[in-house]
PDB file of C-alpha atoms in Angstrom:
ATOM      1  CA  MET A   1      80.050 -84.308   0.526  1.00  0.00           C
ATOM      2  CA  ASP A   2      83.147 -82.503   1.888  1.00  0.00           C
ATOM      3  CA  ARG A   3      83.318 -78.779   2.407  1.00  0.00           C
ATOM      4  CA  ARG A   4      85.275 -78.057  -0.863  1.00  0.00           C
ATOM      5  CA  GLU A   5      82.516 -79.749  -3.014  1.00  0.00           C
ATOM      6  CA  PHE A   6      79.872 -77.966  -1.207  1.00  0.00           C
ATOM      7  CA  VAL A   7      81.498 -74.470  -1.641  1.00  0.00           C
ATOM      8  CA  LYS A   8      82.121 -75.394  -5.404  1.00  0.00           C
ATOM      9  CA  ASN A   9      78.364 -76.672  -5.905  1.00  0.00           C
ATOM     10  CA  THR A  10      77.029 -73.365  -4.098  1.00  0.00           C
ATOM     11  CA  ALA A  11      79.196 -71.112  -6.097  1.00  0.00           C
ATOM     12  CA  ILE A  12      78.021 -72.825  -9.395  1.00  0.00           C
ATOM     13  CA  PHE A  13      74.466 -72.398  -8.344  1.00  0.00           C
ATOM     14  CA  VAL A  14      74.710 -68.775  -7.423  1.00  0.00           C
ATOM     15  CA  MET A  15      76.573 -68.065 -10.842  1.00  0.00           C
ATOM     16  CA  PHE A  16      73.829 -69.899 -12.720  1.00  0.00           C
ATOM     17  CA  THR A  17      71.046 -68.201 -11.129  1.00  0.00           C
ATOM     18  CA  TRP A  18      72.761 -64.723 -11.470  1.00  0.00           C
ATOM     19  CA  ILE A  19      73.410 -65.416 -15.165  1.00  0.00           C
ATOM     20  CA  LEU A  20      69.755 -66.400 -16.116  1.00  0.00           C
ATOM     21  CA  ASN A  21      67.923 -64.041 -13.880  1.00  0.00           C
ATOM     22  CA  PRO A  22      67.597 -61.373 -16.523  1.00  0.00           C
ATOM     23  CA  PHE A  23      65.949 -63.840 -19.006  1.00  0.00           C
ATOM     24  CA  LYS A  24      63.183 -64.888 -16.340  1.00  0.00           C
ATOM     25  CA  TRP A  25      60.575 -63.165 -18.424  1.00  0.00           C
ATOM     26  CA  LEU A  26      60.998 -65.417 -21.390  1.00  0.00           C
ATOM     27  CA  GLY A  27      59.533 -68.241 -19.560  1.00  0.00           C
ATOM     28  CA  ALA A  28      56.238 -66.367 -19.021  1.00  0.00           C
ATOM     29  CA  ALA A  29      56.371 -64.955 -22.411  1.00  0.00           C
ATOM     30  CA  PHE A  30      56.648 -68.166 -24.296  1.00  0.00           C
ATOM     31  CA  ALA A  31      55.010 -70.673 -21.964  1.00  0.00           C
ATOM     32  CA  ALA A  32      51.662 -70.202 -23.680  1.00  0.00           C
ATOM     33  CA  ASN A  33      50.328 -68.320 -20.696  1.00  0.00           C
ATOM     34  CA  PHE A  34      48.533 -65.865 -22.869  1.00  0.00           C
ATOM     35  CA  LYS A  35      44.769 -66.577 -23.324  1.00  0.00           C
ATOM     36  CA  SER A  36      45.053 -65.671 -26.958  1.00  0.00           C
ATOM     37  CA  PRO A  37      48.291 -65.298 -29.164  1.00  0.00           C
ATOM     38  CA  PRO A  38      49.583 -61.780 -30.035  1.00  0.00           C
ATOM     39  CA  PRO A  39      47.852 -60.236 -32.880  1.00  0.00           C
ATOM     40  CA  ALA A  40      49.952 -60.920 -36.265  1.00  0.00           C
ATOM     41  CA  GLY A  41      51.461 -57.993 -38.034  1.00  0.00           C
ATOM     42  CA  LYS A  42      51.062 -55.603 -34.996  1.00  0.00           C
ATOM     43  CA  THR A  43      53.636 -53.864 -32.922  1.00  0.00           C
ATOM     44  CA  ILE A  44      53.765 -56.014 -29.682  1.00  0.00           C
ATOM     45  CA  ALA A  45      54.956 -54.384 -26.321  1.00  0.00           C
ATOM     46  CA  ASP A  46      58.314 -55.834 -25.522  1.00  0.00           C
ATOM     47  CA  PRO A  47      59.120 -55.521 -21.804  1.00  0.00           C
ATOM     48  CA  THR A  48      62.859 -55.158 -22.553  1.00  0.00           C
ATOM     49  CA  LYS A  49      62.793 -52.575 -25.152  1.00  0.00           C
ATOM     50  CA  GLY A  50      61.976 -48.974 -25.696  1.00  0.00           C
ATOM     51  CA  GLN A  51      58.930 -47.247 -24.253  1.00  0.00           C
ATOM     52  CA  SER A  52      57.561 -50.573 -22.714  1.00  0.00           C
ATOM     53  CA  LYS A  53      60.927 -50.814 -20.755  1.00  0.00           C
ATOM     54  CA  ASN A  54      60.818 -47.072 -19.689  1.00  0.00           C
ATOM     55  CA  MET A  55      57.258 -47.494 -18.355  1.00  0.00           C
ATOM     56  CA  LYS A  56      58.215 -50.790 -16.590  1.00  0.00           C
ATOM     57  CA  TYR A  57      55.605 -52.599 -18.537  1.00  0.00           C
ATOM     58  CA  VAL A  58      55.238 -56.559 -17.923  1.00  0.00           C
ATOM     59  CA  ASN A  59      53.039 -59.132 -19.659  1.00  0.00           C
ATOM     60  CA  PHE A  60      51.571 -60.465 -16.310  1.00  0.00           C
ATOM     61  CA  SER A  61      50.752 -57.907 -13.570  1.00  0.00           C
ATOM     62  CA  ALA A  62      51.868 -60.353 -10.929  1.00  0.00           C
ATOM     63  CA  GLU A  63      55.392 -59.928 -12.059  1.00  0.00           C
ATOM     64  CA  TYR A  64      55.330 -56.080 -11.737  1.00  0.00           C
ATOM     65  CA  ALA A  65      57.960 -54.683  -9.368  1.00  0.00           C
ATOM     66  CA  GLY A  66      57.880 -51.005 -10.270  1.00  0.00           C
ATOM     67  CA  PRO A  67      56.689 -48.029  -8.341  1.00  0.00           C
ATOM     68  CA  LYS A  68      53.329 -47.983  -6.753  1.00  0.00           C
ATOM     69  CA  LYS A  69      53.219 -51.897  -6.712  1.00  0.00           C
ATOM     70  CA  ASP A  70      51.281 -51.919  -3.394  1.00  0.00           C
ATOM     71  CA  VAL A  71      48.735 -49.581  -4.725  1.00  0.00           C
ATOM     72  CA  PHE A  72      48.180 -51.616  -7.910  1.00  0.00           C
ATOM     73  CA  VAL A  73      47.944 -54.987  -6.057  1.00  0.00           C
ATOM     74  CA  LYS A  74      45.320 -53.372  -3.813  1.00  0.00           C
ATOM     75  CA  ALA A  75      43.496 -51.982  -6.964  1.00  0.00           C
ATOM     76  CA  LYS A  76      43.821 -55.286  -8.850  1.00  0.00           C
ATOM     77  CA  ALA A  77      45.319 -53.275 -11.546  1.00  0.00           C
ATOM     78  CA  ASN A  78      45.963 -54.693 -15.099  1.00  0.00           C
ATOM     79  CA  CYS A  79      45.826 -53.468 -18.543  1.00  0.00           C
ATOM     80  CA  LEU A  80      42.225 -54.536 -18.941  1.00  0.00           C
ATOM     81  CA  ASN A  81      40.998 -52.104 -16.294  1.00  0.00           C
ATOM     82  CA  CYS A  82      43.222 -49.303 -17.357  1.00  0.00           C
ATOM     83  CA  ASN A  83      42.078 -46.104 -19.059  1.00  0.00           C
ATOM     84  CA  TYR A  84      44.798 -46.202 -21.691  1.00  0.00           C
ATOM     85  CA  PHE A  85      44.134 -49.870 -22.883  1.00  0.00           C
ATOM     86  CA  LYS A  86      41.993 -49.946 -26.141  1.00  0.00           C
ATOM     87  CA  PRO A  87      41.382 -53.247 -27.546  1.00  0.00           C
ATOM     88  CA  ASP A  88      40.294 -53.369 -31.301  1.00  0.00           C
ATOM     89  CA  LYS A  89      36.907 -54.934 -30.328  1.00  0.00           C
ATOM     90  CA  ALA A  90      35.331 -55.980 -27.109  1.00  0.00           C
ATOM     91  CA  GLY A  91      36.526 -59.286 -25.659  1.00  0.00           C
ATOM     92  CA  ASP A  92      40.082 -58.972 -27.275  1.00  0.00           C
ATOM     93  CA  ALA A  93      42.926 -59.972 -25.031  1.00  0.00           C
ATOM     94  CA  TRP A  94      45.323 -57.520 -26.822  1.00  0.00           C
ATOM     95  CA  GLY A  95      44.796 -53.901 -27.260  1.00  0.00           C
ATOM     96  CA  LYS A  96      46.637 -50.637 -28.008  1.00  0.00           C
ATOM     97  CA  CYS A  97      48.192 -48.829 -25.179  1.00  0.00           C
ATOM     98  CA  ALA A  98      48.617 -45.057 -25.524  1.00  0.00           C
ATOM     99  CA  MET A  99      51.433 -45.145 -22.904  1.00  0.00           C
ATOM    100  CA  ILE A 100      53.724 -47.436 -24.725  1.00  0.00           C
ATOM    101  CA  ALA A 101      53.619 -45.979 -28.106  1.00  0.00           C
ATOM    102  CA  ASN A 102      50.446 -47.619 -29.296  1.00  0.00           C
ATOM    103  CA  ALA A 103      52.080 -51.009 -29.144  1.00  0.00           C
ATOM    104  CA  TYR A 104      49.707 -53.927 -28.391  1.00  0.00           C
ATOM    105  CA  ALA A 105      49.691 -54.873 -24.614  1.00  0.00           C
ATOM    106  CA  TYR A 106      48.349 -58.041 -23.006  1.00  0.00           C
ATOM    107  CA  GLN A 107      45.184 -57.579 -20.982  1.00  0.00           C
ATOM    108  CA  ASP A 108      46.825 -58.900 -17.747  1.00  0.00           C
ATOM    109  CA  GLY A 109      49.692 -56.698 -18.288  1.00  0.00           C
ATOM    110  CA  LEU A 110      50.623 -53.637 -16.167  1.00  0.00           C
ATOM    111  CA  CYS A 111      52.945 -50.742 -16.331  1.00  0.00           C
ATOM    112  CA  GLN A 112      53.708 -47.663 -14.042  1.00  0.00           C
ATOM    113  CA  MET A 113      51.401 -45.509 -15.709  1.00  0.00           C
ATOM    114  CA  TRP A 114      48.025 -47.394 -14.991  1.00  0.00           C
ATOM    115  CA  MET A 115      44.988 -45.340 -14.552  1.00  0.00           C
ATOM    116  CA  LYS A 116      41.826 -46.821 -13.516  1.00  0.00           C
ATOM    117  CA  LYS A 117      39.165 -46.926 -16.409  1.00  0.00           C
ATOM    118  CA  PRO A 118      36.140 -44.961 -15.445  1.00  0.00           C
ATOM    119  CA  GLY A 119      33.314 -47.423 -14.385  1.00  0.00           C
ATOM    120  CA  ALA A 120      35.950 -50.380 -13.834  1.00  0.00           C
TER     121      ALA A 120
END
């Protein structure tokens, strides 16, 4: 491989990575990583829109990159142990979140407004 081909291939790789980077959450959202499917007919928190985006919500806490990340990692924070997460019945993987306009959030999700549930 000569120098020109190397530079061309590197540029193509960088551009491809840069273009697809905003869509990386799609892989997690549609790869059947959820323990249960989202509830039908309910408003689901979309990390790219509205209040969910403002609160830096992600469907999987490991993907969280917002403020207080170090604190949340140490506390093993996720929606399931958050005071604002209210599943319809015990054991549901999806529940309403008061911080994201009562949209349904996934139990392993996380946003910047996480507050430890009493007794959790």
